[in-house]
Every structure is written in structure tokens, then in C-alpha cells.
PDB file of C-alpha atoms in Angstrom:
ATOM      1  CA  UNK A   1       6.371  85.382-109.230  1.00  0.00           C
ATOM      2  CA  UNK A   2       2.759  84.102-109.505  1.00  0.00           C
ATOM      3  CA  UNK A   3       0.724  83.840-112.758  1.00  0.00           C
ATOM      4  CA  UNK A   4      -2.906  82.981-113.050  1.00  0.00           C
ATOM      5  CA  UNK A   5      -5.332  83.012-115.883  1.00  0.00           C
ATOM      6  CA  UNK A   6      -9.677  82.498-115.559  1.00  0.00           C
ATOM      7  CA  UNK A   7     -11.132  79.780-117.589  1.00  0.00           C
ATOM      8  CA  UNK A   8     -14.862  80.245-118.387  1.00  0.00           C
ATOM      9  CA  UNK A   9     -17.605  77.925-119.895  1.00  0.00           C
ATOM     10  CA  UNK A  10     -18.793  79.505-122.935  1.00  0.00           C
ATOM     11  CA  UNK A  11     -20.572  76.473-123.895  1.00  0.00           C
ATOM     12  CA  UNK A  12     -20.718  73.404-121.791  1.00  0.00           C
ATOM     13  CA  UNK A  13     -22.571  71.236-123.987  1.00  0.00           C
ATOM     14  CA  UNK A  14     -19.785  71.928-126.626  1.00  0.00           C
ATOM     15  CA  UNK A  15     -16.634  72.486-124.774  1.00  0.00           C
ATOM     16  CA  UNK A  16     -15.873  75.537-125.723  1.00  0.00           C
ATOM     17  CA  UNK A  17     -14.074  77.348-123.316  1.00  0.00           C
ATOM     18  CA  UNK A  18     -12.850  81.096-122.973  1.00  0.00           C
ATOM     19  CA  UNK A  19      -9.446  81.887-121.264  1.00  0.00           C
ATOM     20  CA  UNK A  20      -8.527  85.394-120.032  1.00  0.00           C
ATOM     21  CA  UNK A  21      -5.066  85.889-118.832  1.00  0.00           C
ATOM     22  CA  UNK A  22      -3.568  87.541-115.943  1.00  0.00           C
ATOM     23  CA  UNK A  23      -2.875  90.382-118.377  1.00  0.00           C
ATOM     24  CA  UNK A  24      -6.330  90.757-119.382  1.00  0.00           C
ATOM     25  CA  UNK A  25      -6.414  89.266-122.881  1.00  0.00           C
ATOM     26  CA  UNK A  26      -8.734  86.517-123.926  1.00  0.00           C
ATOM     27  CA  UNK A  27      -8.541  83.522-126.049  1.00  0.00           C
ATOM     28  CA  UNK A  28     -11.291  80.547-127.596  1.00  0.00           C
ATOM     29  CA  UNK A  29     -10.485  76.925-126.503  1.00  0.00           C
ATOM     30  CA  UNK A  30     -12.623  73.927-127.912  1.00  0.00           C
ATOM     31  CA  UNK A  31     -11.964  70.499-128.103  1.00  0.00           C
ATOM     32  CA  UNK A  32     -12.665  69.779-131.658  1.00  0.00           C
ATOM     33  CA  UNK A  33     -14.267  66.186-132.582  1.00  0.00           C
ATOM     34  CA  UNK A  34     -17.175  65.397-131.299  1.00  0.00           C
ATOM     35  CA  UNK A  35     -17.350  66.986-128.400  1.00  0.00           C
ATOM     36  CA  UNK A  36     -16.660  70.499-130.150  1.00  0.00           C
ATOM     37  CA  UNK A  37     -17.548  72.452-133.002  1.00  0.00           C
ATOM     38  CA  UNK A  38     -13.766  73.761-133.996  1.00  0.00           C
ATOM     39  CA  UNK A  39     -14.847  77.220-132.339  1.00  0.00           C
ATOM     40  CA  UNK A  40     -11.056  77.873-130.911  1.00  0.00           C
ATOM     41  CA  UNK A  41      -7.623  76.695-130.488  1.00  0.00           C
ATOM     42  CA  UNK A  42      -6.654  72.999-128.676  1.00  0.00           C
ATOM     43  CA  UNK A  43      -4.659  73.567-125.357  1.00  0.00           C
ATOM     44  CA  UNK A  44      -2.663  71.297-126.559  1.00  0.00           C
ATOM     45  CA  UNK A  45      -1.753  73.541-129.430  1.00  0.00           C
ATOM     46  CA  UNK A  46      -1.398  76.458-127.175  1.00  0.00           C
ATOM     47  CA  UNK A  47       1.222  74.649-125.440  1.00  0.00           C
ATOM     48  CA  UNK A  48       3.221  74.555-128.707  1.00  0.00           C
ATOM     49  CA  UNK A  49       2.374  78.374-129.322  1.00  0.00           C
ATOM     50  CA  UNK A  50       3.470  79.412-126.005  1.00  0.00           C
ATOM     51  CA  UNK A  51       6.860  77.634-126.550  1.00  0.00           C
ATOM     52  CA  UNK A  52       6.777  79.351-130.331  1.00  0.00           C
ATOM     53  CA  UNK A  53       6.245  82.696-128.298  1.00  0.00           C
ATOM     54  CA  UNK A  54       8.840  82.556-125.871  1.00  0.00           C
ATOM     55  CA  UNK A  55      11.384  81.544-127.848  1.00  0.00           C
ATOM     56  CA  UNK A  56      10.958  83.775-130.904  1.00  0.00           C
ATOM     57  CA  UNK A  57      10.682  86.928-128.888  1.00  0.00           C
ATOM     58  CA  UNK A  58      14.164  85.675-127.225  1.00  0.00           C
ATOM     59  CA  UNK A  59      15.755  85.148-130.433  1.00  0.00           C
ATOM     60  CA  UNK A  60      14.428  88.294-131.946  1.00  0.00           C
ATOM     61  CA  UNK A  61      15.665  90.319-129.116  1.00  0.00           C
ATOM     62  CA  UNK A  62      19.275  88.604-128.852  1.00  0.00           C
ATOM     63  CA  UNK A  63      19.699  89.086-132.764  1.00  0.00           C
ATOM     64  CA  UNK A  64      18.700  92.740-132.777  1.00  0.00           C
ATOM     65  CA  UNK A  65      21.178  93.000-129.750  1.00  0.00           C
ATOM     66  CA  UNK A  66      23.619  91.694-132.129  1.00  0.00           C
ATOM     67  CA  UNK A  67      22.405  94.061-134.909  1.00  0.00           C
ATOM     68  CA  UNK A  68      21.720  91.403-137.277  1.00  0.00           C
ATOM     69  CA  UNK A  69      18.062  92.529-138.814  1.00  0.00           C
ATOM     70  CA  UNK A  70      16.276  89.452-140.874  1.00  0.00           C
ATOM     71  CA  UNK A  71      13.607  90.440-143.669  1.00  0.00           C
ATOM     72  CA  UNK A  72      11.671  88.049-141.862  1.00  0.00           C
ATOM     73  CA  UNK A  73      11.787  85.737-139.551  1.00  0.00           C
ATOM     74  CA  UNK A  74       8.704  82.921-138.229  1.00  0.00           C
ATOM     75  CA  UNK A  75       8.931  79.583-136.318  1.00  0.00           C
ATOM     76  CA  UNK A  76       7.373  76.427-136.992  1.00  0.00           C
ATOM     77  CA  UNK A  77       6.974  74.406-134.023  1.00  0.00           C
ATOM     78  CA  UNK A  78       5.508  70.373-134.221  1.00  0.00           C
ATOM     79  CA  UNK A  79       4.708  68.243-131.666  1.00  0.00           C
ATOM     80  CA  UNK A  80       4.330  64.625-132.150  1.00  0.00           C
ATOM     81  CA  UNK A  81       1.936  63.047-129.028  1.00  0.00           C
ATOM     82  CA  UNK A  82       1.613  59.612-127.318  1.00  0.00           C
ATOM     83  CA  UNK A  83      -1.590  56.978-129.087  1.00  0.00           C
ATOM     84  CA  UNK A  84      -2.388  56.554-125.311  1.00  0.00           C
ATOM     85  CA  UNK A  85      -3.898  58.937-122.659  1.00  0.00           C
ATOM     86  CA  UNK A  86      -2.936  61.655-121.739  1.00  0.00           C
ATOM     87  CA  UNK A  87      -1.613  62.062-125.361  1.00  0.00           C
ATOM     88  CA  UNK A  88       1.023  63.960-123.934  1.00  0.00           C
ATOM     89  CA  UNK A  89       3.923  65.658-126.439  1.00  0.00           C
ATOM     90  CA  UNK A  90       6.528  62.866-127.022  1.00  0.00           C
ATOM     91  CA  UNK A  91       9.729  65.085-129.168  1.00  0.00           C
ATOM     92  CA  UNK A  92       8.921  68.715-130.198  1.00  0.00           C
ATOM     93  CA  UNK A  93      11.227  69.798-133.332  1.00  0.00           C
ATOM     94  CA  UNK A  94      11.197  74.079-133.432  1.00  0.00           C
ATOM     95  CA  UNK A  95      12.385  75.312-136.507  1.00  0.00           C
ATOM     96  CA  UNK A  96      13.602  78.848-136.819  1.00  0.00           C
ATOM     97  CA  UNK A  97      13.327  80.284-140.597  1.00  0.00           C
ATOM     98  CA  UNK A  98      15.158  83.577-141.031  1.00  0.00           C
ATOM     99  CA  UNK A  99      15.027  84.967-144.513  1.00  0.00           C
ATOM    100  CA  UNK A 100      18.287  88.280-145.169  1.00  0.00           C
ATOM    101  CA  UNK A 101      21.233  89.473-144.142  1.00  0.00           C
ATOM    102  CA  UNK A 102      21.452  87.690-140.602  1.00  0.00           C
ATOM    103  CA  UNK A 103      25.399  85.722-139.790  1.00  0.00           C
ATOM    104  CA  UNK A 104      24.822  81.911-139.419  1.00  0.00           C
ATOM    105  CA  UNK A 105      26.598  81.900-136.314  1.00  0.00           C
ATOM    106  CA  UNK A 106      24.865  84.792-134.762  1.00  0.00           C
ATOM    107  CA  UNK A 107      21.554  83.087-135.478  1.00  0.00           C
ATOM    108  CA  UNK A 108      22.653  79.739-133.998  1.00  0.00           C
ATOM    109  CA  UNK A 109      24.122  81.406-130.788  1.00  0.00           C
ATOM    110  CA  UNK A 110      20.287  83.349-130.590  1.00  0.00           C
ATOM    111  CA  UNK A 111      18.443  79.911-130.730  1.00  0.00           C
ATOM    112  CA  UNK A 112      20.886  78.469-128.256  1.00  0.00           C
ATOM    113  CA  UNK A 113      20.380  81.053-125.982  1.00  0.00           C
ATOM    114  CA  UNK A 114      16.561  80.718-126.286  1.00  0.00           C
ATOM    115  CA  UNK A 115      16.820  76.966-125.611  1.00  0.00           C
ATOM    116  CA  UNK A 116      19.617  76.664-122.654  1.00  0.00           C
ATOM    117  CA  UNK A 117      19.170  80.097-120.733  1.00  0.00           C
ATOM    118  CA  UNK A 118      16.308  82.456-121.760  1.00  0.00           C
ATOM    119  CA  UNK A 119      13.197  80.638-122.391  1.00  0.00           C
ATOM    120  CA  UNK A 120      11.004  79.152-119.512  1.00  0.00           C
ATOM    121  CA  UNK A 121       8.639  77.771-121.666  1.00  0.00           C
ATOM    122  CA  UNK A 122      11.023  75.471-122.927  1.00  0.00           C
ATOM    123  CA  UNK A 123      12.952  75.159-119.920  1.00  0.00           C
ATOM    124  CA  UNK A 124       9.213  73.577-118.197  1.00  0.00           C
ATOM    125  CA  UNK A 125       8.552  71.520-121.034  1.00  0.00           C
ATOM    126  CA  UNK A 126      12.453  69.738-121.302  1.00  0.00           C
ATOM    127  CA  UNK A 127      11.816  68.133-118.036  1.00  0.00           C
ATOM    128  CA  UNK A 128       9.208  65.776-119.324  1.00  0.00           C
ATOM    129  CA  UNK A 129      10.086  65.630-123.385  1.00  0.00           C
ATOM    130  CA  UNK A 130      12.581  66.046-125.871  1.00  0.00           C
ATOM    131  CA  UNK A 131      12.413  69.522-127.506  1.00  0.00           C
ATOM    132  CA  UNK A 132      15.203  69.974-130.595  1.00  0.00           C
ATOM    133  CA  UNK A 133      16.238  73.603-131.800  1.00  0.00           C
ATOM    134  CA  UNK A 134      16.719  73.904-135.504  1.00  0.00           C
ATOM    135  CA  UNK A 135      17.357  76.870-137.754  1.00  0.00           C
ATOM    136  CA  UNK A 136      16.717  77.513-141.563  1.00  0.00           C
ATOM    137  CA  UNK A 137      18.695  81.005-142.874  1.00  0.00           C
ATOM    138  CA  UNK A 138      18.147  81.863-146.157  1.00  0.00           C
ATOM    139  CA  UNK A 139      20.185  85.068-146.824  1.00  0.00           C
ATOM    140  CA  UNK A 140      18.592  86.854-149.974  1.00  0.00           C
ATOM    141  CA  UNK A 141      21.167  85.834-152.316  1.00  0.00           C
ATOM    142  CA  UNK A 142      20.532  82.556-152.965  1.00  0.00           C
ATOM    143  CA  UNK A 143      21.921  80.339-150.020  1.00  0.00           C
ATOM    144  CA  UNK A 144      20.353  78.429-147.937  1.00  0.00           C
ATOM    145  CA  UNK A 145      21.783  77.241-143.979  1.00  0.00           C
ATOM    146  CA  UNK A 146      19.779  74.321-142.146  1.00  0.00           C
ATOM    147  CA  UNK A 147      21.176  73.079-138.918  1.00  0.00           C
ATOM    148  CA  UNK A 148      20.098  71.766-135.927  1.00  0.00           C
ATOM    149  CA  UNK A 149      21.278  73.320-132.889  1.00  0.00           C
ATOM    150  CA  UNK A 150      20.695  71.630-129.719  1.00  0.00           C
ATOM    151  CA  UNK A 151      18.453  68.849-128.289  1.00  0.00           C
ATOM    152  CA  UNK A 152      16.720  69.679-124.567  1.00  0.00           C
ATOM    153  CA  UNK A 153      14.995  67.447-122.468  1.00  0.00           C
ATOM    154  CA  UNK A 154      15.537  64.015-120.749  1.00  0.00           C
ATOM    155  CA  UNK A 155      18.355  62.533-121.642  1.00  0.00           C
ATOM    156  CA  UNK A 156      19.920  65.824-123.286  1.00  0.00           C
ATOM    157  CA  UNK A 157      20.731  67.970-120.236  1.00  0.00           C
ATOM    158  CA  UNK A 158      17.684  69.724-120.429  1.00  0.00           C
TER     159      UNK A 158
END
């Protein structure tokens, strides 16, 4: 299985860049600082959206597989980096926040899944940094679950 995606100079003198992928869609990368002008997204912060991307479409799928249907459902993903170059990610904390009628134990199986088996996003980035899986369920009536699930990454089996 091969991937490949074409980066293109939109602006050298500012650093913007445009990305198409192998699937044909196109994105804005910049810098930011001095160097940019804020015109697109940091890789760096496409790195956490990728991982957001894989592993919310796997925990989507595996809960409607388990017909359990949230009112909504989003992930916040934060990455804390190195002070020194490369700046590389250091931990990553995702947190999964499911709002209705989903079972807490259906929801933390999902997010397991995601993290040990489904997502290669996350399986790529656990070699070189500590990703934890954490879930918030708030189920309509009032209650609210927060747990975290598992850790991946050196150290953690991941």
C-alpha cells in the first residue's frame, strides 16, 4: 500500500505551501511567525488532526456497530512539543466527548479499539511518543463519565 501527496510553493517568500493528496483534495500550510502570514494550517497541527481523524471515524464506526447513537460526539486532541529542535510532540492527551444515550463501557471498548488495533495514525505516532486515550460521556440526563482509557507509546506497549 503506497500513499503520496504533492506539496507546492504557493508563496516562497512567505512559506505558504499547498498540499494535494493522493485523493485529490487540497489543503493551505504556512508557517506562521515571521516567516508566514497565518494563511493555513501548521503541519505540525495536521499531525494532531490526522490522529483526530483516524481515530474518530474508528470510534464512530465501532459504536454504530454496537448501535449506540451519541447526539454528538467531537475529539479534542493536544500535543505538548519539545523547547528544542525539532520541537517534536512529547505526550499527546485525545479526549473523546460523547454527549446521549451511548453505554460507558461500549464507548471505552470503541476508544480502545481505536488506540490498540484500528488506528494507524496512532499506531505510527506511539513508536516515538506517548499518546493517552481519554473519554468524556455525558448522557442527556445529567451525568457526566470521564476516564482515561489507555496510554500508547514508549514505555506503554505501544
Amino acid at each position: 500500500m503506497e500513499n503520496e501527496v504533492l506539496a507546492r510553493f504557493i508563496d516562497p517568500a512567505r512559506m505558504r505551501v499547498e498540499v494535494t493528496s493522493g485523493s485529490g483534495h487540497a489543503l493551505r500550510l504556512d508557517t506562521g511567525g515571521e516567516d508566514g502570514d497565518d494563511g493555513g494550517a501548521r503541519p505540525m497541527e495536521m499531525v494532531l488532526a490526522a490522529l483526530a481523524g483516524c481515530t474518530s471515524m474508528d470510534v464512530a464506526s465501532i459504536l454504530r456497530k454496537k448501535r449506540q447513537r451519541p447526539a454528538s460526539y467531537e475529539i479534542a486532541v493536544r500535543g505538548e512539543r519539545s523547547e528544542a529542535h525539532p520541537q517534536v510532540f512529547t505526550r499527546i492527551v485525545i479526549e473523546h466527548r460523547v454527549n446521549g444515550p451511548v453505554e460507558e463501557e461500549a464507548l471505552r471498548r470503541s476508544v480502545e479499539l481505536s488506540a490498540t488495533k484500528y488506528c494507524p495514525v496512532n499506531a505510527m505516532l506511539s513508536k516515538a511518543v506517548s499518546v493517552e486515550h481519554r473519554y468524556l460521556l455525558r448522557n442527556g440526563t445529567g451525568g457526566e463519565h470521564s476516564a482515561r482509557v489507555i496510554v500508547t507509546g514508549p514505555g506503554h506497549g505501544g
